[in-house]
mmCIF file of C-alpha atoms and ligand atoms in Angstrom:
data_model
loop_
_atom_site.group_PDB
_atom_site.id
_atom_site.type_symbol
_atom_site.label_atom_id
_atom_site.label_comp_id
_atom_site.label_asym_id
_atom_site.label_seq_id
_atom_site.Cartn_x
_atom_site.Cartn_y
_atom_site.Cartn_z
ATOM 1 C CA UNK A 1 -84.433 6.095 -41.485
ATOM 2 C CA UNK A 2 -81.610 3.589 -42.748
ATOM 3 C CA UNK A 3 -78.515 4.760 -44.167
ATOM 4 C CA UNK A 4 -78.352 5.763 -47.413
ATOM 5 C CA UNK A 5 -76.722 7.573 -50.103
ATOM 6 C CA UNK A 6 -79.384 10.342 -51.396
ATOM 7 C CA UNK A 7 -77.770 12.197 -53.928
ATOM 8 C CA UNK A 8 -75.574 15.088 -54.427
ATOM 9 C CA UNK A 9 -75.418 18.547 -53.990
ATOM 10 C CA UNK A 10 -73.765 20.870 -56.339
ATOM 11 C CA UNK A 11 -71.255 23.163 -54.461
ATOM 12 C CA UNK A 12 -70.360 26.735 -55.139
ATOM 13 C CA UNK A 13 -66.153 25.686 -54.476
ATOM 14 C CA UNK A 14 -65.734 29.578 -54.032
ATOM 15 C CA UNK A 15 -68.730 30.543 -52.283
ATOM 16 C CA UNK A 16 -67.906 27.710 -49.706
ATOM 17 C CA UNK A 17 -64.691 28.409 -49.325
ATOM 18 C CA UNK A 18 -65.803 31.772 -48.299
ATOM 19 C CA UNK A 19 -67.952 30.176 -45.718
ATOM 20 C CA UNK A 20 -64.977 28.238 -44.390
ATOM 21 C CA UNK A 21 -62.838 30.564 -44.407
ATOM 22 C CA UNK A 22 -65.297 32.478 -41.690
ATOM 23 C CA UNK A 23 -66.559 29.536 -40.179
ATOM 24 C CA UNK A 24 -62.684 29.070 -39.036
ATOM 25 C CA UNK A 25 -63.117 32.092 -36.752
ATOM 26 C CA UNK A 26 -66.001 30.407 -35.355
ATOM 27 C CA UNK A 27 -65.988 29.390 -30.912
ATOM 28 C CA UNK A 28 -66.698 25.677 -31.585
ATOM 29 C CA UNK A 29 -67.955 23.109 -28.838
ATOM 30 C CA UNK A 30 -65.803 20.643 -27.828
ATOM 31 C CA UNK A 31 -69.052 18.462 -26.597
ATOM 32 C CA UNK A 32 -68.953 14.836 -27.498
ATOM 33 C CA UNK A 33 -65.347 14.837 -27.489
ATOM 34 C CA UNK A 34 -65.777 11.968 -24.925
ATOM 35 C CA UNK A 35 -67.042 9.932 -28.188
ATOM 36 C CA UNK A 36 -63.522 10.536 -29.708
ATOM 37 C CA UNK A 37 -59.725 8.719 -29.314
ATOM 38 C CA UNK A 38 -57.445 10.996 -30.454
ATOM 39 C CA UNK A 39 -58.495 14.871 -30.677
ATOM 40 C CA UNK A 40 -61.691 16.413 -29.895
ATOM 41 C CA UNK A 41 -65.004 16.155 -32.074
ATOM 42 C CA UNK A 42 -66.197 20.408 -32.296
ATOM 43 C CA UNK A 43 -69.327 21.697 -33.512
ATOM 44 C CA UNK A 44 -70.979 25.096 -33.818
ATOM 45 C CA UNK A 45 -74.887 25.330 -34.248
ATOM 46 C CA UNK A 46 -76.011 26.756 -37.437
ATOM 47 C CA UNK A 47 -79.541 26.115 -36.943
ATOM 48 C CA UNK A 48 -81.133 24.862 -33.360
ATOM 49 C CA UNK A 49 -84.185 24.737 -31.140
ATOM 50 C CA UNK A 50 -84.340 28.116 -30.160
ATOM 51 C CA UNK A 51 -81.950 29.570 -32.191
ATOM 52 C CA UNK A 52 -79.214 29.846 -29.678
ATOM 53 C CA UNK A 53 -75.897 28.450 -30.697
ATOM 54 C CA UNK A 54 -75.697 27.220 -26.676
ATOM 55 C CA UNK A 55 -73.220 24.957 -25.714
ATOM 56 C CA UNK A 56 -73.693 21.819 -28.273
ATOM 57 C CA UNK A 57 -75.143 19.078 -26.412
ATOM 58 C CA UNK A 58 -78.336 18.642 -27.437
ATOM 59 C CA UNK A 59 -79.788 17.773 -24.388
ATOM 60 C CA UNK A 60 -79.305 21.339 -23.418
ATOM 61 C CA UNK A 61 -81.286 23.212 -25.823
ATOM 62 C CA UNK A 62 -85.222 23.652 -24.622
ATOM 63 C CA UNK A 63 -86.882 21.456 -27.366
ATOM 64 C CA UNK A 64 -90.614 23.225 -26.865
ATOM 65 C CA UNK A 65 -88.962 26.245 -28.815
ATOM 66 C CA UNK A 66 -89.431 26.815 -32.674
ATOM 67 C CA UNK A 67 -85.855 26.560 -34.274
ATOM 68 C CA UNK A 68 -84.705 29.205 -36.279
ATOM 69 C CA UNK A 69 -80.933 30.147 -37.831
ATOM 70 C CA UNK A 70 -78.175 31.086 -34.556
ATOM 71 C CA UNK A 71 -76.188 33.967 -35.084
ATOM 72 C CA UNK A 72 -73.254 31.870 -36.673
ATOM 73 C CA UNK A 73 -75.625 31.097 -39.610
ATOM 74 C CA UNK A 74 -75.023 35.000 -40.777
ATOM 75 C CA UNK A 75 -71.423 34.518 -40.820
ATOM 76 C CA UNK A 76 -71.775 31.349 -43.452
ATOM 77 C CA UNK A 77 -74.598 32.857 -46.096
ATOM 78 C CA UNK A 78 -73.832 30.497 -48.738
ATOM 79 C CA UNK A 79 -74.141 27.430 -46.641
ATOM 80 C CA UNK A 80 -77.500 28.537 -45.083
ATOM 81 C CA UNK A 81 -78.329 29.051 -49.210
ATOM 82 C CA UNK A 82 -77.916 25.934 -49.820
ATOM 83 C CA UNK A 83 -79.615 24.290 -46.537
ATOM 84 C CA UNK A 84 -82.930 26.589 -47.272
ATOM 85 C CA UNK A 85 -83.044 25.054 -51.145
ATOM 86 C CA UNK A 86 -82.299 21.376 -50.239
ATOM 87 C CA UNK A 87 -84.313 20.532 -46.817
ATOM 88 C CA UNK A 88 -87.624 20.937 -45.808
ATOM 89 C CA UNK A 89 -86.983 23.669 -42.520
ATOM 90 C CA UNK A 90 -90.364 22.811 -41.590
ATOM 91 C CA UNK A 91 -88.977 19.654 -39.486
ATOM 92 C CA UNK A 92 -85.233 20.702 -38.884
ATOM 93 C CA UNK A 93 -84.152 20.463 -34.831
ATOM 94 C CA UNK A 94 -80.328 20.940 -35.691
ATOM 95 C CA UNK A 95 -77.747 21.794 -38.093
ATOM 96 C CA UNK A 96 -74.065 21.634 -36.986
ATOM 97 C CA UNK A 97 -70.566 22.275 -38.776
ATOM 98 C CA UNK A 98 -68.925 19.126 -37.105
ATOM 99 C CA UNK A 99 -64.819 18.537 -37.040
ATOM 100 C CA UNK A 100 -63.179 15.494 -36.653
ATOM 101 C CA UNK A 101 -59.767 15.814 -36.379
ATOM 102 C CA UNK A 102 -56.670 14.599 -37.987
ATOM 103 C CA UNK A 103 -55.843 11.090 -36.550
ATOM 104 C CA UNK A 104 -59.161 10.740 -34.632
ATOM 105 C CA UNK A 105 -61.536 7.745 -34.383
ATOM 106 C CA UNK A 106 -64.922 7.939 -32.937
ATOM 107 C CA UNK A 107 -65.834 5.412 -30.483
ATOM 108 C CA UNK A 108 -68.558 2.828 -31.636
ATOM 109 C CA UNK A 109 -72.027 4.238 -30.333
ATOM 110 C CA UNK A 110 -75.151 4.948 -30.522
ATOM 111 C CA UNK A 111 -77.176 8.137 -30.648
ATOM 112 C CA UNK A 112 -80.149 9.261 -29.340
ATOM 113 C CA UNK A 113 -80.176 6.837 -26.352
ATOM 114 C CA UNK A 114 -79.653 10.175 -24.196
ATOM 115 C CA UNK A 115 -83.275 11.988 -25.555
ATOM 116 C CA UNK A 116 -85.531 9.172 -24.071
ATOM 117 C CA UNK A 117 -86.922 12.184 -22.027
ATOM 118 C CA UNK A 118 -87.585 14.360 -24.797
ATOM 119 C CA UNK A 119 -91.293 13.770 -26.335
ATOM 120 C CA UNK A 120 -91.751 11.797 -29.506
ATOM 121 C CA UNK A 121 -92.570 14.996 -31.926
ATOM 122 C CA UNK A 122 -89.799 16.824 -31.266
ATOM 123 C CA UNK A 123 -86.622 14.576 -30.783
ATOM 124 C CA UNK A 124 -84.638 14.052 -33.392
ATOM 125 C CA UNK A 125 -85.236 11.237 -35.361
ATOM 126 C CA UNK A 126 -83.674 11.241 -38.931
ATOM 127 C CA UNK A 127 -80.121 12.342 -39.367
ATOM 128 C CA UNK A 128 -78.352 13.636 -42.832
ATOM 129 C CA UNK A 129 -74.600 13.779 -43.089
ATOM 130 C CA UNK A 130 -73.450 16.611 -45.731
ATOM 131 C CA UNK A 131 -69.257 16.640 -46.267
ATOM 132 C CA UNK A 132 -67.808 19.617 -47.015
ATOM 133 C CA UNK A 133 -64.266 18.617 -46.359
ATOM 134 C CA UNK A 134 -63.106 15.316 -46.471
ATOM 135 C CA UNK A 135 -60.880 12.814 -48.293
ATOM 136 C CA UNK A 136 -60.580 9.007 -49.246
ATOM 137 C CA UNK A 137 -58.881 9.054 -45.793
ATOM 138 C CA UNK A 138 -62.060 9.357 -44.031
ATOM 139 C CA UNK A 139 -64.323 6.443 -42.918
ATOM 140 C CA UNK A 140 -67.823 5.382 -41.630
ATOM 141 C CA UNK A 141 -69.232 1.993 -40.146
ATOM 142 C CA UNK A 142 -71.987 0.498 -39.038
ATOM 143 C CA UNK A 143 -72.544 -3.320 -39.339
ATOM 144 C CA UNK A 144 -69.628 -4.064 -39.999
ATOM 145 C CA UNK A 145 -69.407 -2.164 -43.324
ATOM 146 C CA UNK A 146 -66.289 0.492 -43.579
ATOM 147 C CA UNK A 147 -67.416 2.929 -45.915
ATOM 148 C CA UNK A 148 -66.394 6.852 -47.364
ATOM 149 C CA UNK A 149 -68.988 9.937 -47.581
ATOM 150 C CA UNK A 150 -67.803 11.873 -50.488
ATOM 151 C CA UNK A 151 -67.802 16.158 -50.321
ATOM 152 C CA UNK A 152 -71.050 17.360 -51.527
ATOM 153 C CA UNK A 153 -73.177 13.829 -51.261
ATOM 154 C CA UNK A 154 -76.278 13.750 -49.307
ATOM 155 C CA UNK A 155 -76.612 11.337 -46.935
ATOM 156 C CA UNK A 156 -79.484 9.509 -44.542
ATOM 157 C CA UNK A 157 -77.576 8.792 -41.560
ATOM 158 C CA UNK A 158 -78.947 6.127 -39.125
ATOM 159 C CA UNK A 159 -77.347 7.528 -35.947
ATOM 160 C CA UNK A 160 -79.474 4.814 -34.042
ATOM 161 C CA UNK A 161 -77.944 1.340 -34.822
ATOM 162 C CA UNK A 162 -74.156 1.641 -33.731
ATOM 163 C CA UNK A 163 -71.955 3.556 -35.837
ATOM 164 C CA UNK A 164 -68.044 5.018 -36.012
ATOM 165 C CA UNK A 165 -65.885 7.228 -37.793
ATOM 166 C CA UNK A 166 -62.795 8.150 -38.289
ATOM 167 C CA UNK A 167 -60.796 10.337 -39.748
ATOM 168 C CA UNK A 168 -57.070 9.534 -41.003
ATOM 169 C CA UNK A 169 -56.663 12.333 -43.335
ATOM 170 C CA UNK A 170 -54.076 15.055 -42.327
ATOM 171 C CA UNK A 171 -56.501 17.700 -42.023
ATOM 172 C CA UNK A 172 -59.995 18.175 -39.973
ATOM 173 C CA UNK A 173 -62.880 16.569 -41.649
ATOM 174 C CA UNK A 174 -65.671 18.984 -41.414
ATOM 175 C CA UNK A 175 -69.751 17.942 -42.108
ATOM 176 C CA UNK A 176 -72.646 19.074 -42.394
ATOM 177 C CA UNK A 177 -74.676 17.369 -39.523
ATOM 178 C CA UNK A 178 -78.990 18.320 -39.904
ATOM 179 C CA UNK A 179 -81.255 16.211 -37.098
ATOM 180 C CA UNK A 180 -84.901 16.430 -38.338
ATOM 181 C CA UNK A 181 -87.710 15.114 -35.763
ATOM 182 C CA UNK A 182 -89.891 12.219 -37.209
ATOM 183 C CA UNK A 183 -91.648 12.199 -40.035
ATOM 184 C CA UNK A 184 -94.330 9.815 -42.221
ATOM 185 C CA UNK A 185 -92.045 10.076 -45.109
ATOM 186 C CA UNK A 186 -88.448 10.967 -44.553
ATOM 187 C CA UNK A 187 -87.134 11.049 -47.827
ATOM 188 C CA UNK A 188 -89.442 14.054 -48.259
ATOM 189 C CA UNK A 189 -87.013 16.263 -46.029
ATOM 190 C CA UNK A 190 -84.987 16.715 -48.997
ATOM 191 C CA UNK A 191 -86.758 19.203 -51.746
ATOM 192 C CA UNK A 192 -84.366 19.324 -54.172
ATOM 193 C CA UNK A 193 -83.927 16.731 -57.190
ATOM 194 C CA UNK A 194 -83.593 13.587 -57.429
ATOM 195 C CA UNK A 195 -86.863 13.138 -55.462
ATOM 196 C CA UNK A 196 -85.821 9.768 -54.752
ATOM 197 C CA UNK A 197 -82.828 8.463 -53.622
ATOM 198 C CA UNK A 198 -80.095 6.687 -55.480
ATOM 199 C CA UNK A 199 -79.424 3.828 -53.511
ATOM 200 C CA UNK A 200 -81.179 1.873 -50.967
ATOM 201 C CA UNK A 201 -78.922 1.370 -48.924
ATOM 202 C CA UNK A 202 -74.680 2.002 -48.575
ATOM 203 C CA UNK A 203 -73.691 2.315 -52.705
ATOM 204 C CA UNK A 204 -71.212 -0.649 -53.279
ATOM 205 C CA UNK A 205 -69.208 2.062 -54.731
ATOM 206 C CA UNK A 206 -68.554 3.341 -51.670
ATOM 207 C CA UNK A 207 -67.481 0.485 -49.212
ATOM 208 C CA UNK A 208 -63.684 -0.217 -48.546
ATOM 209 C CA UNK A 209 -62.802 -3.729 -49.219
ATOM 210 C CA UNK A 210 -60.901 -4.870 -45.895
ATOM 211 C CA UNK A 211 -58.842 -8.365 -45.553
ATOM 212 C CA UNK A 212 -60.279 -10.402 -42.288
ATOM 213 C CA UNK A 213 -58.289 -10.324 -39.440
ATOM 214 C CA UNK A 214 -55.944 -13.152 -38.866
ATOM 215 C CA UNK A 215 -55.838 -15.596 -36.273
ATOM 216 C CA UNK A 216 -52.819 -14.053 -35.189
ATOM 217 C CA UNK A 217 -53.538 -10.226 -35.832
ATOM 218 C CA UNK A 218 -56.838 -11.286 -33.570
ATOM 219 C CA UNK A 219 -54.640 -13.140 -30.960
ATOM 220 C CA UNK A 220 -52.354 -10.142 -30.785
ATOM 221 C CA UNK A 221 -54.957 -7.603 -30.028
ATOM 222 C CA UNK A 222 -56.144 -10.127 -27.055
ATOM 223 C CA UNK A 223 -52.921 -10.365 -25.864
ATOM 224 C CA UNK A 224 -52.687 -6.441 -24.930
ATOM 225 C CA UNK A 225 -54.976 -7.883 -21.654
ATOM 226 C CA UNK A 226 -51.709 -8.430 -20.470
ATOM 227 C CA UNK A 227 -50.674 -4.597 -20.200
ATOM 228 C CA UNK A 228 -54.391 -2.798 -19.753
ATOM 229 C CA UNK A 229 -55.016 -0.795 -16.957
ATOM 230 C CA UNK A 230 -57.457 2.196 -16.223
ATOM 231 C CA UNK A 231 -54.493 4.622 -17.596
ATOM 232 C CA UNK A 232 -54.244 2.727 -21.169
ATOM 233 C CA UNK A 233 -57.667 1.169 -21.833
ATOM 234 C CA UNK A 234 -58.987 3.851 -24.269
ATOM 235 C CA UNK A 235 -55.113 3.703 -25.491
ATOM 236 C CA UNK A 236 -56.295 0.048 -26.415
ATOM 237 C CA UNK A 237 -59.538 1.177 -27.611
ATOM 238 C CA UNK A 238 -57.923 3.574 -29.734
ATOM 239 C CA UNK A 239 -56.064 1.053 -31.245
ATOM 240 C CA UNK A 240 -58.596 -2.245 -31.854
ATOM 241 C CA UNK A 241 -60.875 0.635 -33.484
ATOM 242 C CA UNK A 242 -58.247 1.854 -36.197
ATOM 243 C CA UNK A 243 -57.540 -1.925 -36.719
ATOM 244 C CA UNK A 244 -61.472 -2.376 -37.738
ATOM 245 C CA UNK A 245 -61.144 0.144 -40.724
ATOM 246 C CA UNK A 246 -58.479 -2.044 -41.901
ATOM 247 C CA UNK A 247 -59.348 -5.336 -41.051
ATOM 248 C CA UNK A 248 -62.395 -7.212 -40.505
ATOM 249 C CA UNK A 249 -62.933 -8.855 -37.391
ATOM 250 C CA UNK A 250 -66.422 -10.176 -37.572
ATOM 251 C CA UNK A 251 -68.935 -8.865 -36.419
ATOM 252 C CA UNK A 252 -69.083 -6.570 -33.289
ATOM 253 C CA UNK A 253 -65.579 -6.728 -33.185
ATOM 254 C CA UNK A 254 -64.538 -3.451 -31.454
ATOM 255 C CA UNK A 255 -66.564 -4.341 -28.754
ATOM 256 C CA UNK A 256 -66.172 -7.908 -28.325
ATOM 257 C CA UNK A 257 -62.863 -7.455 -28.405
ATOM 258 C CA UNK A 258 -62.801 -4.800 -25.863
ATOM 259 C CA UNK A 259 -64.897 -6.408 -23.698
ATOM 260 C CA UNK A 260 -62.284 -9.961 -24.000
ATOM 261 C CA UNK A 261 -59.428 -7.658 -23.334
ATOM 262 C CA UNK A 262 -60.837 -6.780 -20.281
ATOM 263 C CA UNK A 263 -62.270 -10.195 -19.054
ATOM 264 C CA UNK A 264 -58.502 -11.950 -19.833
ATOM 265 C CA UNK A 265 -56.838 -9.173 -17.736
ATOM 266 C CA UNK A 266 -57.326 -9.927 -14.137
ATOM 267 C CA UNK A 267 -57.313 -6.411 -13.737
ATOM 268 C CA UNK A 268 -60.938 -5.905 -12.103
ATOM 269 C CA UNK A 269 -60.499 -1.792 -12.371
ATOM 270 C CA UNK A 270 -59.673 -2.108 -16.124
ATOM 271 C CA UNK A 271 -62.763 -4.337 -16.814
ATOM 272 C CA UNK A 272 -64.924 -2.366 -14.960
ATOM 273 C CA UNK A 273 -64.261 1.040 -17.135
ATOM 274 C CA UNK A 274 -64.480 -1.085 -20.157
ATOM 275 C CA UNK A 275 -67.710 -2.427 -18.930
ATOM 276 C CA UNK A 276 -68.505 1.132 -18.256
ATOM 277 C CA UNK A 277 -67.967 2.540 -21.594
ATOM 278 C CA UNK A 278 -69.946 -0.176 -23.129
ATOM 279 C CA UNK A 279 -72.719 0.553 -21.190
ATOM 280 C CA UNK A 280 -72.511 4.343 -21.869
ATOM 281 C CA UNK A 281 -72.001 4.067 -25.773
ATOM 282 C CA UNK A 282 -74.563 1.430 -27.095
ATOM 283 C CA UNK A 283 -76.856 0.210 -23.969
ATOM 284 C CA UNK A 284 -77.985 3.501 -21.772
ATOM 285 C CA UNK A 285 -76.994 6.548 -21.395
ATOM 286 C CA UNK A 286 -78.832 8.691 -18.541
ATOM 287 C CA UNK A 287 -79.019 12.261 -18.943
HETATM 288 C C1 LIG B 1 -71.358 11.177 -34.820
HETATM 289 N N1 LIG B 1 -72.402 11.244 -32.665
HETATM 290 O O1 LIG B 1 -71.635 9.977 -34.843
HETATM 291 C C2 LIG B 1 -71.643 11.985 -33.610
HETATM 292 C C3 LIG B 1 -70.356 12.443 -33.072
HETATM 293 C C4 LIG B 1 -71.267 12.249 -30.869
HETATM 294 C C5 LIG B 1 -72.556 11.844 -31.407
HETATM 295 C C6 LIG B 1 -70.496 13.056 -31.761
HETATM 296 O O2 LIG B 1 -70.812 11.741 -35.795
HETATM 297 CO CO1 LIG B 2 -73.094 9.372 -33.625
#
């Protein structure tokens, strides 16, 4: 399913605040935070195949089991309220609370490369993105659109095509993250009104405006192949993805520029981790 913007949900400010305030207790997952520059990426299963809350990869959980609630779900009643009365829990793998933190960017990737091995009817397939906490701070992308979720919207994620985040805000952005297996009719996973969805598409309304890059700006990021080396590469990373949400490069930027960085440098050990990353993040990724 394509990214788009479905609609909204109505939230209960003091009933979810509530929730938070318990879900802060919670023993997240730090898995995935190899996705991340800057802080970690944490999760805790709400809802999984076979109801464990398990360690938050999801090539860990045993998808021939039924899912069904985890134990944290009791601890966030109003949450799991709202996830029974919007989506269909006929076809619902996942659902994670899912922190970015303050000052982190998520490396450009793709998802689902790692489930190859996991039959067709029960990996995920369609991804919705719920914030709960988040502020104009906070960023998407994915072909080469920048672009904010708002707190309470309802969104089709397409975690397949190559996507980032990032979150500049000073506090932890925290989602709602459901994975549903496939479907005929995807917009059908979500029961409450509208029945359709809003927008085809990304809402103009919500895409950041970003200047292009400069010769020079572009030139100056291709100069750091003069100082990379296998202890500041995802340093450099870190840094030609924040430029993105600020400035666009074109397309495939973070990448291409990575990838020039590491060609220009000489430094064979450098190119070869860059190389490596790439490969990892949007080409294969073996279990
Ligand atoms: C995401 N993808 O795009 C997640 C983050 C890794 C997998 C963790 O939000
Ligand atoms: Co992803």
């Amino acid at each position: 399913m394509h990214t788009l913007r479905f609609g909204n949900i109505d939230l209960d400010e003091q009933r979810l605040a509530k929730d938070l305030s318990s879900a802060a207790e919670f023993e997240y997952s730090y898995a995935y935070s190899n996705y991340i520059c800057g802080g970690p990426w944490r999760s805790c299963m709400l809802w999984s195949v076979g109801g464990d809350t398990g360690s938050g990869l999801v090539t860990e959980y045993d998808h021939d089991r039924a899912s069904s609630k985890t134990p944290c779900a009791d601890e966030v009643p109003y949450l799991m309220e709202v996830i029974e009365h919007t989506f269909d829990l006929t076809h619902l793998n996942f659902v994670r609370l899912a922190l970015l933190s303050p000052g982190s960017v998520i490396i450009p990737h793709k998802d689902l490369l790692e489930l190859n091995r996991i039959s067709d009817p029960q990996r995920n397939a369609h991804r919705v993105h719920v914030p709960l906490r988040t502020d104009a701070d906070c960023y998407f992308t994915q072909d080469n659109i920048v672009y904010r979720m708002k707190a309470g919207e309802i969104w089709f994620f397409d975690s397949s095509t190559e996507h980032s985040a990032a979150c500049f805000s000073g506090t932890d952005r925290l989602h709602l993250m459901l994975d549903f297996t496939d479907v005929e009719d995807p917009l059908a996973l979500i029961k409450s009104s509208p029945s359709s969805p809003e927008s085809d598409g990304i809402p103009p309304e919500a895409v950041i405006p970003r200047p292009k890059l400069t010769d020079i700006e572009r030139e100056t990021l291709l100069s750091l192949a003069n100082i990379v080396d296998i202890h500041n590469y995802r340093d450099i990373l870190g840094l030609v993805i924040k430029t993105h949400y600020r400035k666009d490069g074109g397309p495939d930027f973070i990448w291409d520029t990575m990838l020039k960085i590491g060609a220009r440098s000489g430094d064979k050990a450098a190119d070869a981790k860059i190389h490596e990353l790439h490969e990892y993040f949007v080409i294969s990724r073996p279990l």
